[in-house]
Amino acid sequence: NRFQLEMQTVTLIPGDGIGPEISSAVMKIFETAKAPIRWEERNVTAIKGPGGRWMIPPDAKESMDKSKIGLKGPLKTPIAAGHPSMNLLLRKTFDLYANVRPCISIEGYKTPYTDVNLVTIRENTEGEYSGIEHVIVDGVVQSIKLITEDASRRIAEYAFEYARNNQRNSVTAVHKANIMRMSDGLFLRKCREVAENYKDIKFTEMYLDTVCLNMVQDPTQFDVLVMPNLYGDILSDLCAGLIGGLGVTPSGNIGANGVAIFESVHGTAPDIAGLDLANPTALLLSAVMMLRHMGLHDYGNKIQTACFDTIRDKKVLTKDLGGNSKCSEFTADICRRIQDLD
Amino acid sequence: FSVLSFLSSLLLITYKMPLLQPPPAKYGGRHTVTLIPGDGIGPELLNHVREVFRFSCVPVDFEVVHVNSAVETEDDINNAITAIRRNGVALKGNIETKHTMAPSVKSRNNLLRTSLDLYANVMHCQSLPGVQTRHKNIDIMIIRENTEGEYSSLEHESVSGVVESLKIITRNNSLRIADYAFKLAREKGRRRVTAVHKANIMKLGDGLFLQCCREVASGYPDITFDSMIVDNTTMQLVSKPQQFDVMVMPNLYGNVVSNVCAGLVGGPGLVPGANYGHVYAVFETATRNTGKSIANRNIANPTAMLLASCMMLDHLKLYDHASSIRNAILNTMNETRLHTADIGGQGTTSEVVQTIMRFIQSKGQLTSEY
């Protein structure tokens, strides 16, 4: 397959804190797996462009526009820095409208929940996070939740496409249309309309509270979940908690014009930065997600299998997974398994 | 600005919150309580409540008010509200909101809560000894603001295809609910109150809520106060729920957190809920499910509704009856073969209710049968 042999460029944004070390761990593993990826490292720090608007550095934007695929480590959240968070800037620059989190139980990393296998797809541009708030009178604040037809249709279409491309059986729309009649009602209507074009995928609707209730009792009943911004935020973190937290959860952001940025969603962990103690699993699984998105399923499966085998074996685990090993030892073990698999 | 906040907190300390007094019993020592059967499993569960009350000779008469969810007019729900104003106390099932109807037809349950100003929704989630769950030793009190926030029902389509929904947070209601939470925490001897919010994104709205909680917290130095962002809260709840004590939050997060906690202790069939205002109190199941798919099949779990009726009896100061029924319920819970389907068993609703009544009888209390 000519496509597979050709090297694909991916923009790599190592990030802050433990970002650089987990990024190099991922690069090492990819090299061992001989994945056809060429990394282009870029830094994103907010700079003030012409007209006074904050933007990401032009070389980062140029790289992303060309490669279309990005892998990102954790970024520092600035407090009182005068500019918005980098994640928000990235989202706006590339119109990253879908946040996708596959939550699959990791055999070997025990949580009270086993057999979790679901995907949350969250609309990431509007909804409750529109940022539009006003003080009406002193002591009365109004926050506006915005739901538009276009954004709802776009996310619904993505959800069904994802379900089809990844052999998932059903898509569930999560909403609160009994209370927010017009806004969630519009979201639901668009989901229903899109479902008509995907008769091979089962479509169901469920109230947010019912989903929460059932999720903590029996998460195996869920497959793909699609929802507006706030519910997505809460549910995706809830599902991450089911499989073991943000340190092992992958995440992908899909944008317009074919751009996709995959990232780890944990923090920068400044207290262990540079000490070779970090756990690269989240970033590695996000990179696997990226490989699958690019159609390189074989490489993705190989790397994921090696990673899960290492965790299941429990011999070389980083501290947050319950072990005592260094990041480099964990990485080396995965590399060894990849070589054995070949 | 700080002078203003200091003065307003002084006002709060000196302003005595009117204690919610239950209405006094009528002639003959009997109370009248409004009963709204609702839809789905509501009617059958409330029938069982009446059965148990009749059997135990509880001095409560029910005034039944039906609310038809299929009609667009608000006459039915207004009748129910009037009845509750008259009686002061109500026990209700969930009224279905058919969201196939026009958006102008608002949720009846929400209308009831806002008209009667039932500002505090209180839910006590406790691990029950007879029920198998993944997490043990959970004991969380959730106090949820019940009238505003995302449930303001203020929506409009400003441009075709663009809908705006307003979330309202007010200083008064936030102070009110925070004060309720701290008062309740003190009354029950709880050590910590956690405010759940998303003030990093909704800086003005949730920021105001958080600020009000902090102001109220300063008046209760014996109780620790901290805050947590809602997505982190759900993650913590599914991994380490034992860390939480009392939680206070705005309306929508309350919806999410209370359903997660109900799921953690065993499901919607086990947890009762109460809605308190300054004047009225309405009791129901905590997660407010209609349960259409299990209605009229004799498989619904009567525990939540029966425990809610016990909370109501406590509110009416009929403590002996409340304890007797509650003990019978908890004893029945220990018999695994009687568990209903939602907690992993095969028992029927009527079997559970019969066993509860037998327990009450065995304690030697006065019953309507010998």
PDB file of C-alpha atoms in Angstrom, chain B residues 12 20-21 47 59 63 73 110 122-123 152 170 187 196 203 212 220 222 256 271 279 289 314:
ATOM      1  CA  LEU B  12     -27.585  37.491  56.755  1.00  0.00           C
ATOM      2  CA  LEU B  20     -40.112  25.660  57.809  1.00  0.00           C
ATOM      3  CA  GLN B  21     -42.990  24.610  60.063  1.00  0.00           C
ATOM      4  CA  ASN B  47     -50.959   3.352  45.913  1.00  0.00           C
ATOM      5  CA  PRO B  59     -53.135   9.714  60.688  1.00  0.00           C
ATOM      6  CA  GLU B  63     -56.106  14.632  48.744  1.00  0.00           C
ATOM      7  CA  THR B  73     -53.355  23.880  29.332  1.00  0.00           C
ATOM      8  CA  ASN B 110     -40.558  22.576  37.154  1.00  0.00           C
ATOM      9  CA  VAL B 122     -32.223  17.683  49.432  1.00  0.00           C
ATOM     10  CA  MET B 123     -31.014  14.167  48.806  1.00  0.00           C
ATOM     11  CA  SER B 152     -35.247  29.108  34.145  1.00  0.00           C
ATOM     12  CA  THR B 170     -28.987  35.475  41.415  1.00  0.00           C
ATOM     13  CA  GLU B 187     -27.858  20.421  62.267  1.00  0.00           C
ATOM     14  CA  VAL B 196     -19.710  22.297  42.891  1.00  0.00           C
ATOM     15  CA  LYS B 203     -16.974  33.292  35.376  1.00  0.00           C
ATOM     16  CA  CYS B 212     -22.058  33.606  47.811  1.00  0.00           C
ATOM     17  CA  TYR B 220     -19.794  28.888  59.922  1.00  0.00           C
ATOM     18  CA  ASP B 222     -16.835  25.095  62.488  1.00  0.00           C
ATOM     19  CA  VAL B 256     -25.996  15.373  37.269  1.00  0.00           C
ATOM     20  CA  VAL B 271     -33.170   7.049  47.169  1.00  0.00           C
ATOM     21  CA  VAL B 279     -43.566  27.461  53.483  1.00  0.00           C
ATOM     22  CA  ASN B 289     -37.888   9.130  36.966  1.00  0.00           C
ATOM     23  CA  ASP B 314     -40.783  13.171  59.858  1.00  0.00           C
TER      24      ASP B 314
END
